[in-house]
PDB file of C-alpha atoms in Angstrom:
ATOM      1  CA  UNK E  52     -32.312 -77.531 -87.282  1.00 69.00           C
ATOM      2  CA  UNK E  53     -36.140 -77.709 -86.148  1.00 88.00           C
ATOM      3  CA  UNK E  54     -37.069 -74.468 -84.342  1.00 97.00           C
ATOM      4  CA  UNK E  55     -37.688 -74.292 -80.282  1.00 98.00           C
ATOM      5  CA  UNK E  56     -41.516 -73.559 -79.713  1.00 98.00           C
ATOM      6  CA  UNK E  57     -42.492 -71.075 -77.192  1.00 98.00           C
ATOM      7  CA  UNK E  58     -46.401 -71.898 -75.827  1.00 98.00           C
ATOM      8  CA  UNK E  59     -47.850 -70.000 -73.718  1.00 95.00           C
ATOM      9  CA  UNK E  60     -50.317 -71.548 -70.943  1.00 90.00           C
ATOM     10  CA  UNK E  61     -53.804 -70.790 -70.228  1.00 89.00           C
ATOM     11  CA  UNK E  62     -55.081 -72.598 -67.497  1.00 84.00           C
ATOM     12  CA  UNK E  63     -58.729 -72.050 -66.869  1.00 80.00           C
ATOM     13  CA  UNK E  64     -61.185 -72.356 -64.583  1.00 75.00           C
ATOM     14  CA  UNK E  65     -65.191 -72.245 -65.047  1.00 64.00           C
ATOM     15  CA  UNK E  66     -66.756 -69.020 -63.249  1.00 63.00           C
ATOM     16  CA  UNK E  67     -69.396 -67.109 -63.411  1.00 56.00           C
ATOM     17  CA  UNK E  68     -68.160 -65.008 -65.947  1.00 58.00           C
ATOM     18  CA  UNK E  69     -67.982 -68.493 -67.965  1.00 58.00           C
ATOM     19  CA  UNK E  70     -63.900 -68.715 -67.742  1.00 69.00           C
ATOM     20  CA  UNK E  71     -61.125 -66.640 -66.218  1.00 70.00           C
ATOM     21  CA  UNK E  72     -57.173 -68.085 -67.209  1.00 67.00           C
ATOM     22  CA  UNK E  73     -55.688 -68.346 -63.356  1.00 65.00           C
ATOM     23  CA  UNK E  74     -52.392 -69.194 -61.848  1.00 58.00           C
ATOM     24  CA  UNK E  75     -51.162 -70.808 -58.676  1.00 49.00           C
ATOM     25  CA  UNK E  76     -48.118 -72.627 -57.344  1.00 48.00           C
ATOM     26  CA  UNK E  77     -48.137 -76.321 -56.985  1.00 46.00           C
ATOM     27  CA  UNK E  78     -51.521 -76.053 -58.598  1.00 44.00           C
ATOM     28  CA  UNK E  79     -53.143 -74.064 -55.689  1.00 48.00           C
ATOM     29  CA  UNK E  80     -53.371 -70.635 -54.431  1.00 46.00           C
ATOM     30  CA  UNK E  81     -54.659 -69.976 -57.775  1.00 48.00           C
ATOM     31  CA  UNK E  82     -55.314 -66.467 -58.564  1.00 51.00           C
ATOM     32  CA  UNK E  83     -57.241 -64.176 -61.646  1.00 63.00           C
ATOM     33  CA  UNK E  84     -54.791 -63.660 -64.567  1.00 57.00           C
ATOM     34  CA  UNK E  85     -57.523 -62.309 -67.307  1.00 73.00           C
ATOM     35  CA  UNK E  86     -59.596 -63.384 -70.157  1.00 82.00           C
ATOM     36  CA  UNK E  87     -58.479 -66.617 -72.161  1.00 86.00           C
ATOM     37  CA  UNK E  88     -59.942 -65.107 -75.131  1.00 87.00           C
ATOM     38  CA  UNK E  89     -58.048 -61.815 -74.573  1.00 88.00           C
ATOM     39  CA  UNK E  90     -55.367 -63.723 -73.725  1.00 89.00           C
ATOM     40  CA  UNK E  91     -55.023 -65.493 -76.387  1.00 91.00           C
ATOM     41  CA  UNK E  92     -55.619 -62.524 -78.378  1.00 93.00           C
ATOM     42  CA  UNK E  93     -52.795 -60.678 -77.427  1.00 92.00           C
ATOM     43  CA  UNK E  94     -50.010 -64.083 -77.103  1.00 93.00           C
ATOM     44  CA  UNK E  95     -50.842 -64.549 -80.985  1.00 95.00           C
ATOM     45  CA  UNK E  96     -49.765 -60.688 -81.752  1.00 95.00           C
ATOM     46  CA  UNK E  97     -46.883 -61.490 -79.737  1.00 96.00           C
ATOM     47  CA  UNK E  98     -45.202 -64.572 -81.708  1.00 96.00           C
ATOM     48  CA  UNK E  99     -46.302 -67.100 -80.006  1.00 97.00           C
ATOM     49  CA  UNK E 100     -45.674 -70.540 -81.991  1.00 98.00           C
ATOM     50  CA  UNK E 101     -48.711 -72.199 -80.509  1.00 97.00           C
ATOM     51  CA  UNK E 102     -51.284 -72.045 -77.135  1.00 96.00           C
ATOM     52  CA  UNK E 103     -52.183 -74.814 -74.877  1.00 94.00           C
ATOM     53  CA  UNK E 104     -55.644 -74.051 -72.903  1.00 90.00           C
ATOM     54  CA  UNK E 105     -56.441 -76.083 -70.290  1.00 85.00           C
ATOM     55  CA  UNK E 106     -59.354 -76.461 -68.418  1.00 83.00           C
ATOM     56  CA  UNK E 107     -57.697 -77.560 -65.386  1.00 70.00           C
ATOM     57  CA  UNK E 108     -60.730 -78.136 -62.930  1.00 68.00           C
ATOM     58  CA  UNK E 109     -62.649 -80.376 -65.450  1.00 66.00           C
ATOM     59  CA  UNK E 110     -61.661 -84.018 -64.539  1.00 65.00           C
ATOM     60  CA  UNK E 111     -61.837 -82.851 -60.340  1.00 66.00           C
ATOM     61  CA  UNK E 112     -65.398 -81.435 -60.956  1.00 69.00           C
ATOM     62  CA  UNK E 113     -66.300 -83.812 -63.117  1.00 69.00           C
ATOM     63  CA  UNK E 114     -67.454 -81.400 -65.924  1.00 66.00           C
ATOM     64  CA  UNK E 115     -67.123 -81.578 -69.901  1.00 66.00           C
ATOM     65  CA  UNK E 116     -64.113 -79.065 -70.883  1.00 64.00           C
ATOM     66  CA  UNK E 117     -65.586 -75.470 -71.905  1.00 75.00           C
ATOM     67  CA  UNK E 118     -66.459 -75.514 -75.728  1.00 86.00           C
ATOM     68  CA  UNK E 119     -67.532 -71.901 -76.052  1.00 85.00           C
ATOM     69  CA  UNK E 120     -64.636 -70.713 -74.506  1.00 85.00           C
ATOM     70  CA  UNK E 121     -62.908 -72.368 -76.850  1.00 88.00           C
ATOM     71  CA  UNK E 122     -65.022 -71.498 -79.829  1.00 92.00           C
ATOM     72  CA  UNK E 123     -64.647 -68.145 -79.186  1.00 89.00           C
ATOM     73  CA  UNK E 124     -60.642 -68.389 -78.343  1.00 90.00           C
ATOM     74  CA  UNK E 125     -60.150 -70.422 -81.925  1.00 91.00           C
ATOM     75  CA  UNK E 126     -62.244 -67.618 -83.757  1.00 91.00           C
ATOM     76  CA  UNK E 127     -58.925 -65.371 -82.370  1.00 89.00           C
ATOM     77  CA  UNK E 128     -56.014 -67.387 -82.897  1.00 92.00           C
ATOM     78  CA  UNK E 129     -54.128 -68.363 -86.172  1.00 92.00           C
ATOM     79  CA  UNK E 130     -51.651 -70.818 -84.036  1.00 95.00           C
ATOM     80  CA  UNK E 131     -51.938 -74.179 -83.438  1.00 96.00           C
ATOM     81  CA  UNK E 132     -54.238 -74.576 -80.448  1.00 95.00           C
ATOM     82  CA  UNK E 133     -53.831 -77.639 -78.059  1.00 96.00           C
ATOM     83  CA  UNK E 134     -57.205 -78.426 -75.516  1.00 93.00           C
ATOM     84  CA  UNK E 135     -57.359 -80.224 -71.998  1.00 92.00           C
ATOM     85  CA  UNK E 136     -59.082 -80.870 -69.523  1.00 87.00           C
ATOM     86  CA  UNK E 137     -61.967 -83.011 -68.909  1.00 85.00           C
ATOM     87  CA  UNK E 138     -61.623 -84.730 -71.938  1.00 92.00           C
ATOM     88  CA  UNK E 139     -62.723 -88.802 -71.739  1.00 93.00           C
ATOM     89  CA  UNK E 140     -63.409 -90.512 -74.837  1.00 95.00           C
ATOM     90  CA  UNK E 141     -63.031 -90.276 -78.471  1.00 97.00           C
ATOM     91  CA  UNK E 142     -66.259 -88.151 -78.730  1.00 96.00           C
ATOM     92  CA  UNK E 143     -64.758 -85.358 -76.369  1.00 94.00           C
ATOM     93  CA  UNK E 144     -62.041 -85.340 -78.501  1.00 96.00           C
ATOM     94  CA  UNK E 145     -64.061 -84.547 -81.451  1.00 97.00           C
ATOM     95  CA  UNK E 146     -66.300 -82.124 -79.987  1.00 94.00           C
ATOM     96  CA  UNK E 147     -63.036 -80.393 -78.624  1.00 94.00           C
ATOM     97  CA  UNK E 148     -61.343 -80.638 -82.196  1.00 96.00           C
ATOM     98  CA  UNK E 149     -64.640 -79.399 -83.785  1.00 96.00           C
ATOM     99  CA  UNK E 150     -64.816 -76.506 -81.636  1.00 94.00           C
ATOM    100  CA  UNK E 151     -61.175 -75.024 -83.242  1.00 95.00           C
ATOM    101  CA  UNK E 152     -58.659 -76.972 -81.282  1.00 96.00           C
ATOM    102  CA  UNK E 153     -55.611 -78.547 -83.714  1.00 97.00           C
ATOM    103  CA  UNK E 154     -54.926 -80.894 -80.856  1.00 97.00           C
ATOM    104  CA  UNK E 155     -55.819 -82.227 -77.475  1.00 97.00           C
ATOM    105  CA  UNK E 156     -54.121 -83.134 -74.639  1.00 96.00           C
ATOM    106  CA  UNK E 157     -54.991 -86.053 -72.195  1.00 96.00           C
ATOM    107  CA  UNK E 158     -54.007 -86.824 -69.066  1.00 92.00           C
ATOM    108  CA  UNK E 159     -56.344 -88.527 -66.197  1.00 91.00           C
ATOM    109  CA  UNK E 160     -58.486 -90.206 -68.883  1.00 93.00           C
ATOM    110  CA  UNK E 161     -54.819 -91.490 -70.075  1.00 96.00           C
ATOM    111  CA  UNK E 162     -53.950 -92.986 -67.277  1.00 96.00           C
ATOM    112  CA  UNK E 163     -57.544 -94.487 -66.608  1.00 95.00           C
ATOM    113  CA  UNK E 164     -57.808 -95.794 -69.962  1.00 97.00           C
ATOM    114  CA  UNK E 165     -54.407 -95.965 -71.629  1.00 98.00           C
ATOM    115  CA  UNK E 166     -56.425 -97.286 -74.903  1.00 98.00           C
ATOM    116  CA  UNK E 167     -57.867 -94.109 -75.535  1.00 98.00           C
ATOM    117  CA  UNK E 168     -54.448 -92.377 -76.687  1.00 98.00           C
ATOM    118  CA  UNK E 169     -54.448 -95.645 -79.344  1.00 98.00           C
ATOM    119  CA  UNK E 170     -58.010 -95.461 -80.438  1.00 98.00           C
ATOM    120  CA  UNK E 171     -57.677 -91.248 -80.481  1.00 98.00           C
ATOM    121  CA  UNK E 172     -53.902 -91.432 -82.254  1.00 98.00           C
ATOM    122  CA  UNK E 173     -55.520 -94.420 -85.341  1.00 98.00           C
ATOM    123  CA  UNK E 174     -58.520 -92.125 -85.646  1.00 98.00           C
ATOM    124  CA  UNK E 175     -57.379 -88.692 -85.359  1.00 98.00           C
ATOM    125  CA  UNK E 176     -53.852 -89.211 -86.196  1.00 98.00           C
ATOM    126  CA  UNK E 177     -50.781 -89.385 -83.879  1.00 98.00           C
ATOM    127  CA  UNK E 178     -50.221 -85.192 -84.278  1.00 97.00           C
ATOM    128  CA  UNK E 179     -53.544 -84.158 -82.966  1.00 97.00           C
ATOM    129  CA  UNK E 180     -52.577 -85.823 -79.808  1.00 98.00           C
ATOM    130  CA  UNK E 181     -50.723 -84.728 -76.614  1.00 98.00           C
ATOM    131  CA  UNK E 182     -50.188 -86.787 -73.287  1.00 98.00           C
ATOM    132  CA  UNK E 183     -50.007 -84.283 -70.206  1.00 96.00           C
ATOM    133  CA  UNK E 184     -47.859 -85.751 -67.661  1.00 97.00           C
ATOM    134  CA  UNK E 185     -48.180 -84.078 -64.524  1.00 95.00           C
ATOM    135  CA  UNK E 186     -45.396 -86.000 -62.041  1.00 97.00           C
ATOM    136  CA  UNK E 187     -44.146 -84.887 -58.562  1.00 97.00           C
ATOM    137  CA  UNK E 188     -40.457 -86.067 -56.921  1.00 97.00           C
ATOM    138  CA  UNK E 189     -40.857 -88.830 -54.760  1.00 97.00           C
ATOM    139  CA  UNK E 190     -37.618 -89.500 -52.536  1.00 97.00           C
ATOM    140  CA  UNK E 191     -38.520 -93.026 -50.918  1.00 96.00           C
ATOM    141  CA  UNK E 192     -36.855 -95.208 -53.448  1.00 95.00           C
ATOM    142  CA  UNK E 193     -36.432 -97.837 -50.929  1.00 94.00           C
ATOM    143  CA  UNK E 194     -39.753 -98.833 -51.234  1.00 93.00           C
ATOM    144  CA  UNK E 195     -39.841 -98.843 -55.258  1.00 92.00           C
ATOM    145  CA  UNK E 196     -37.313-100.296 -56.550  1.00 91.00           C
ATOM    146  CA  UNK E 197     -38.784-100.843 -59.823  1.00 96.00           C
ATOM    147  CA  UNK E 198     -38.931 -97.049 -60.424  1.00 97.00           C
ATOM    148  CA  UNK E 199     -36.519 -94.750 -62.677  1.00 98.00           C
ATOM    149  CA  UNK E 200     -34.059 -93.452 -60.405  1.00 98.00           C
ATOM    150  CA  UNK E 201     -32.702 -90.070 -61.258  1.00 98.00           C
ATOM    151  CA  UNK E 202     -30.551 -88.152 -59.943  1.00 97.00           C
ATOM    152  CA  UNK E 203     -31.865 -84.253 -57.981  1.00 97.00           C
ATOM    153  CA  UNK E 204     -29.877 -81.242 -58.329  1.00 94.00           C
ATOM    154  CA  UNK E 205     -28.312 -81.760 -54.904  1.00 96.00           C
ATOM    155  CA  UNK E 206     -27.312 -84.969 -55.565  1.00 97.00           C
ATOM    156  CA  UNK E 207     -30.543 -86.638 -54.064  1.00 97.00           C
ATOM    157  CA  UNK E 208     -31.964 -89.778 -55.522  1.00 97.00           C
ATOM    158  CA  UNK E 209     -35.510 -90.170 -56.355  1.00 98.00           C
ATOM    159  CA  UNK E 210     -38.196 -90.985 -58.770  1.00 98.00           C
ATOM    160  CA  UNK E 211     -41.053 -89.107 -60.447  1.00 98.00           C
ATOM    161  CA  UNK E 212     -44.487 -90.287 -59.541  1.00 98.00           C
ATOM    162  CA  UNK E 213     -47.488 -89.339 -62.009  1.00 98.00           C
ATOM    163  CA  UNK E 214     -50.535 -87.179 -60.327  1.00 95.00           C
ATOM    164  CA  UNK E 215     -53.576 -87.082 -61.749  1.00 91.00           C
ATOM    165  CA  UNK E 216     -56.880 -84.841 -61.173  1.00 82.00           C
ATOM    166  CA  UNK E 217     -54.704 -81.444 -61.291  1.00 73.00           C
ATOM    167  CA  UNK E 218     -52.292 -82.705 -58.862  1.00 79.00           C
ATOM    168  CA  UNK E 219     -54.766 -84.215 -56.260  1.00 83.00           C
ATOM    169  CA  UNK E 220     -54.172 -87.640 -56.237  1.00 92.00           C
ATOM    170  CA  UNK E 221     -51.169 -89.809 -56.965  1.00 95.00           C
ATOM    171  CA  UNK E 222     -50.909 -92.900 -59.000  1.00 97.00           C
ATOM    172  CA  UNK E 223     -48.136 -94.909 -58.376  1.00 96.00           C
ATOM    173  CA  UNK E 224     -46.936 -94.812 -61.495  1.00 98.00           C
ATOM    174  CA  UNK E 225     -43.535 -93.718 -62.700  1.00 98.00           C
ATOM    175  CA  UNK E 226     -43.501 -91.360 -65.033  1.00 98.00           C
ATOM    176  CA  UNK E 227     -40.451 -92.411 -67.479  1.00 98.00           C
ATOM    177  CA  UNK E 228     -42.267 -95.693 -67.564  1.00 98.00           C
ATOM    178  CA  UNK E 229     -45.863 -94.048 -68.630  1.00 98.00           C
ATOM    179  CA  UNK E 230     -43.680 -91.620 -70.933  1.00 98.00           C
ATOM    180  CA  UNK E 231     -42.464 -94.703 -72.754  1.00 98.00           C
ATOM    181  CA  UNK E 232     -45.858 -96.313 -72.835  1.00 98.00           C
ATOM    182  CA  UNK E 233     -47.696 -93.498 -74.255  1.00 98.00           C
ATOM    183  CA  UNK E 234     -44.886 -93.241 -77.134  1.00 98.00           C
ATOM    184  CA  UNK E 235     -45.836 -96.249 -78.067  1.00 98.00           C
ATOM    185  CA  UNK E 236     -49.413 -96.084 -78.357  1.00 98.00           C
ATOM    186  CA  UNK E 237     -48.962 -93.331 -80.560  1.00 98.00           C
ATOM    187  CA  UNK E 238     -48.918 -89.842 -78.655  1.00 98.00           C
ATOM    188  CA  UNK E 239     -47.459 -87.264 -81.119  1.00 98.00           C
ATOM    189  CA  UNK E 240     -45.882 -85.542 -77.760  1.00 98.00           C
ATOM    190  CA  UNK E 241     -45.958 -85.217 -74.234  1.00 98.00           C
ATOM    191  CA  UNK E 242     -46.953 -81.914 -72.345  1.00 98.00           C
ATOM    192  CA  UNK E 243     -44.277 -82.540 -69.396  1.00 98.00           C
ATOM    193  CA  UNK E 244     -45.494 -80.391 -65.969  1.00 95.00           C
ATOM    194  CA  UNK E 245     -43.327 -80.710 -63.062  1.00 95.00           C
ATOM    195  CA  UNK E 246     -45.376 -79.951 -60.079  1.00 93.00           C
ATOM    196  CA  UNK E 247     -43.060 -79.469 -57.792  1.00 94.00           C
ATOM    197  CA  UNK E 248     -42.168 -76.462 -59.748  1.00 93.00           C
ATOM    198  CA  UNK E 249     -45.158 -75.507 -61.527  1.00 86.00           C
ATOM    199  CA  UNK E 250     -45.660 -71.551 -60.460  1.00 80.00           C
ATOM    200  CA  UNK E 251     -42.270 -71.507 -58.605  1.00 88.00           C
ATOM    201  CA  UNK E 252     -40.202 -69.123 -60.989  1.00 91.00           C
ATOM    202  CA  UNK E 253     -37.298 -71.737 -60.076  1.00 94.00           C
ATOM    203  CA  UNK E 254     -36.670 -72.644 -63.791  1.00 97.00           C
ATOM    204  CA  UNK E 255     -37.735 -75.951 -65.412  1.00 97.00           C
ATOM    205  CA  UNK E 256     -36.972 -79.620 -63.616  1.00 98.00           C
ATOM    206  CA  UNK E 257     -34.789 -80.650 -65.568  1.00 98.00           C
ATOM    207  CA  UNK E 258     -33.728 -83.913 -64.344  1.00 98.00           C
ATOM    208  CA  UNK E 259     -36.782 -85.203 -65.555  1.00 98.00           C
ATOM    209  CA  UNK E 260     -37.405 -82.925 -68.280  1.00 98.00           C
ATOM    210  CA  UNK E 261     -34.000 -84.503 -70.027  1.00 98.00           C
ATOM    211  CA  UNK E 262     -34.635 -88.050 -69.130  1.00 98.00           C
ATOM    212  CA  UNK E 263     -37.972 -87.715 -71.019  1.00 98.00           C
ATOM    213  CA  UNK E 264     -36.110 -85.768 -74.073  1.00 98.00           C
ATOM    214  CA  UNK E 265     -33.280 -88.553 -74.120  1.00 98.00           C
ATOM    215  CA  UNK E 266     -35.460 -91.449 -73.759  1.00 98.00           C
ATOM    216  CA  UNK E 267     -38.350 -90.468 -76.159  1.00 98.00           C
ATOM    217  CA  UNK E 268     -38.622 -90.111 -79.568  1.00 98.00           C
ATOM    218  CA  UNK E 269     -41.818 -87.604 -79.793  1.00 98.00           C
ATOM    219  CA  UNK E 270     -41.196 -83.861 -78.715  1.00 98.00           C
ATOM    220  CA  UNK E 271     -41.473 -83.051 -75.276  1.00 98.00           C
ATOM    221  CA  UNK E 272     -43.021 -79.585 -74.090  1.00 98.00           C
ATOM    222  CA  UNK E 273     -41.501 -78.709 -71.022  1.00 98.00           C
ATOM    223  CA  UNK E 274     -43.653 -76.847 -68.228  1.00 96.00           C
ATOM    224  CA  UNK E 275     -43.811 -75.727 -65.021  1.00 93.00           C
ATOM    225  CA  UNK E 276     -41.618 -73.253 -62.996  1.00 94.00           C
ATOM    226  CA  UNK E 277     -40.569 -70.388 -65.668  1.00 95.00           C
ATOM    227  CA  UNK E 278     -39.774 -67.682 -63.917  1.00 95.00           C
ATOM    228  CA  UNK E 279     -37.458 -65.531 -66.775  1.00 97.00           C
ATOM    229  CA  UNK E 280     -36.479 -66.398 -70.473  1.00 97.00           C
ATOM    230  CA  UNK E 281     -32.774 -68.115 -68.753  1.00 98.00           C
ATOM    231  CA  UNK E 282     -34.973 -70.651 -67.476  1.00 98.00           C
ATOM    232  CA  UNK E 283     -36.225 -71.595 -71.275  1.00 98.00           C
ATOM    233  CA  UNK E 284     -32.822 -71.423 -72.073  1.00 98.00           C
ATOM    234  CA  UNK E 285     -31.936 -73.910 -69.918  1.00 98.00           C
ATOM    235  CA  UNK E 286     -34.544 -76.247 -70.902  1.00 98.00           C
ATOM    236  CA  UNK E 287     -33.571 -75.962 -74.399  1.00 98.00           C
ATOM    237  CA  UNK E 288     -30.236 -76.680 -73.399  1.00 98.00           C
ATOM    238  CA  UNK E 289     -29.470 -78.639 -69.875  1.00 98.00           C
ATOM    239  CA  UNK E 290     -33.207 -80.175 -70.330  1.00 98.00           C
ATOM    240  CA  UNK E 291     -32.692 -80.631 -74.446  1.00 98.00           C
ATOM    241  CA  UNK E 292     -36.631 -80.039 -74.077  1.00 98.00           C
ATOM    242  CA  UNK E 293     -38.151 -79.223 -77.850  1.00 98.00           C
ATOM    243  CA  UNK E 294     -40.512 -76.620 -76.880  1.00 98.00           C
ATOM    244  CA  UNK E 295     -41.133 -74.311 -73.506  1.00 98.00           C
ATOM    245  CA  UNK E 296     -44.024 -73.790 -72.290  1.00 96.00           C
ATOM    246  CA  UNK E 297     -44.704 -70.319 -69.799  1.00 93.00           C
ATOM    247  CA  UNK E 298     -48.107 -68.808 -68.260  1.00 88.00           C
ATOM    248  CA  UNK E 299     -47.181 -66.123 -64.936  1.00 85.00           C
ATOM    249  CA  UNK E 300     -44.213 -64.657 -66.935  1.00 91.00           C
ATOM    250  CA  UNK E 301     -46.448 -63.976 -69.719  1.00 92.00           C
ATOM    251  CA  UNK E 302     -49.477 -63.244 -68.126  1.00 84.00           C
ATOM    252  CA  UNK E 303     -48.733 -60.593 -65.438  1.00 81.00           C
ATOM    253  CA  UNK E 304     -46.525 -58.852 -68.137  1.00 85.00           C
ATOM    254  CA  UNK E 305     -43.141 -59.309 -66.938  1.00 89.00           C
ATOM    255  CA  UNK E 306     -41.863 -60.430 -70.278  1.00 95.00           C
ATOM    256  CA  UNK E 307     -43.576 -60.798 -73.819  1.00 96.00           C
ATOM    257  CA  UNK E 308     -43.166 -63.437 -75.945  1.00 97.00           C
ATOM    258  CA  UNK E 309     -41.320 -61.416 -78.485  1.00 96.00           C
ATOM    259  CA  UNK E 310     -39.026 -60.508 -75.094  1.00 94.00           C
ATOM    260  CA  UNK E 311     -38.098 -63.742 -74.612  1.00 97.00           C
ATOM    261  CA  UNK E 312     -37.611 -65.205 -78.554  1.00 98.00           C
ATOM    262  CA  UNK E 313     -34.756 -62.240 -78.977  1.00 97.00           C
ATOM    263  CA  UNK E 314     -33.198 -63.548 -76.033  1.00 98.00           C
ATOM    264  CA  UNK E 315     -32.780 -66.926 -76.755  1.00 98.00           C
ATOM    265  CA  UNK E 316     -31.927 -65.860 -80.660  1.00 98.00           C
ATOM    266  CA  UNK E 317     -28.744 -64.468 -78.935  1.00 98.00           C
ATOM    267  CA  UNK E 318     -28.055 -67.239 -77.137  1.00 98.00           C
ATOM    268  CA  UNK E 319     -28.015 -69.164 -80.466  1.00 97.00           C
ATOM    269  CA  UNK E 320     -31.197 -70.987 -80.002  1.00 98.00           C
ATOM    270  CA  UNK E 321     -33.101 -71.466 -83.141  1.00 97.00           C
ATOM    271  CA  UNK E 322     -36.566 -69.706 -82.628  1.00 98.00           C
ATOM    272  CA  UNK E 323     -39.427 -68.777 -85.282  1.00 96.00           C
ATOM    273  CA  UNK E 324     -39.051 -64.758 -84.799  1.00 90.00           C
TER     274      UNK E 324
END
């Protein structure tokens, strides 16, 4: 049986330090959580199977992703390292790859230019690259009756629209539809963020979380609204996600990632320890 992955999150913002990893809820209110390279540093002591950095203000400011920061977080790090943010064409993603990343993850340039995740998997090969899907709940399915309807945890019907530039503007476009799409143009996986829970410490969504994981036959990282290692648990399980993916639980210290392997090893989930 393959091992769940447990990835810890660094999303980072350019400052005048030159990067600081922050945190918010429903990608705002964001506030100082440390040093990505530090960071990083101290999630790789820990256990963690891999790191996702994301430069999560690149595509809104319209900004190349930060390579030194990520030249200097690779130099730290013997896990696989996964990039976003800001990243556009096929010469980002080989700047980004260059730098130390082992993948990189697209998601407004995706949806702009679906191509690129074709031209980037045939070049680069299908594992170097990961679709970020960033999707929010919408609840008017009168009006879109072409969307996947799924069913809420109360019982309430809706479908899950895809947002792009960190949450700031919708698309339109469903995101089991896109999921399927960027299967087949040869993502290796898909970086799943609910944003109606991202920062929320209400547990993954998993109604979308196990569509994806049903419908798909790439991994899907789930992410977005850990708030204790039960809530990995249940993505593992309710949300048959194949790796969780954690950044306030983690970064403010309230569990390690060593904390949260041992739990889910008792709970007969099959971890890398």
């Amino acid at each position: 049986m393959l091992t769940k992955r447990i990835i810890p999150c660094l999303d980072v913002t350019l400052d005048e330090e030159g990067g600081t990893v922050v945190k918010g809820i429903e990608f705002v209110d964001l506030r100082k959580a440390g040093d990505p390279v530090e960071l990083a540093k101290r999630y790789n002591e820990q256990g963690a199977d891999e790191l996702v950095f994301l430069d999560i203000t690149a595509s809104h400011e319209g900004r190349g992703t930060m390579v030194k920061v990520i030249e200097r977080t690779a130099d730290e790090v013997f896990i696989p390292l996964t990039v976003g943010g800001g990243i556009n064409s096929i010469e980002d993603i080989r700047q980004i790859l260059r730098a130390g990343a082992d993948k990189v993850s697209i998601n407004t340039a995706a949806i702009k230019n679906p191509d690129l995740i074709k031209e980037a998997s045939e070049i680069f090969g299908a594992q170097c690259i990961v679709t970020a899907i960033d999707c929010k709940r919408n609840t008017n399915i009168k009006d879109h009756p072409d969307k996947t309807i799924l069913e809420l945890e109360d019982g309430t019907p809706a479908w899950y629209e895809v947002v792009i530039y960190g949450g700031r503007q919708p698309t339109g476009i469903d995101a089991v539809q896109w999921a399927k799409k960027v299967e087949e143009l040869g993502s290796g996986e898909i970086l799943l963020t609910s944003m109606d829970k991202d920062g929320t410490y209400d547990g993954f969504d998993i109604p979308i979380t196990r569509k994806l994981s049903d419908e798909l036959e790439i991994p899907i990282i789930a992410s977005g609204g850990v708030g204790n290692p039960e809530h990995m648990y249940e993505g593992f399980t309710k949300g048959k996600a194949d790796a969780a993916l954690a950044a306030s639980i983690f970064h403010f210290g309230e569990y390690t990632v060593n904390d949260t392997k041992e739990y889910l090893r008792k709970k007969n989930i099959p971890v890398r320890l």
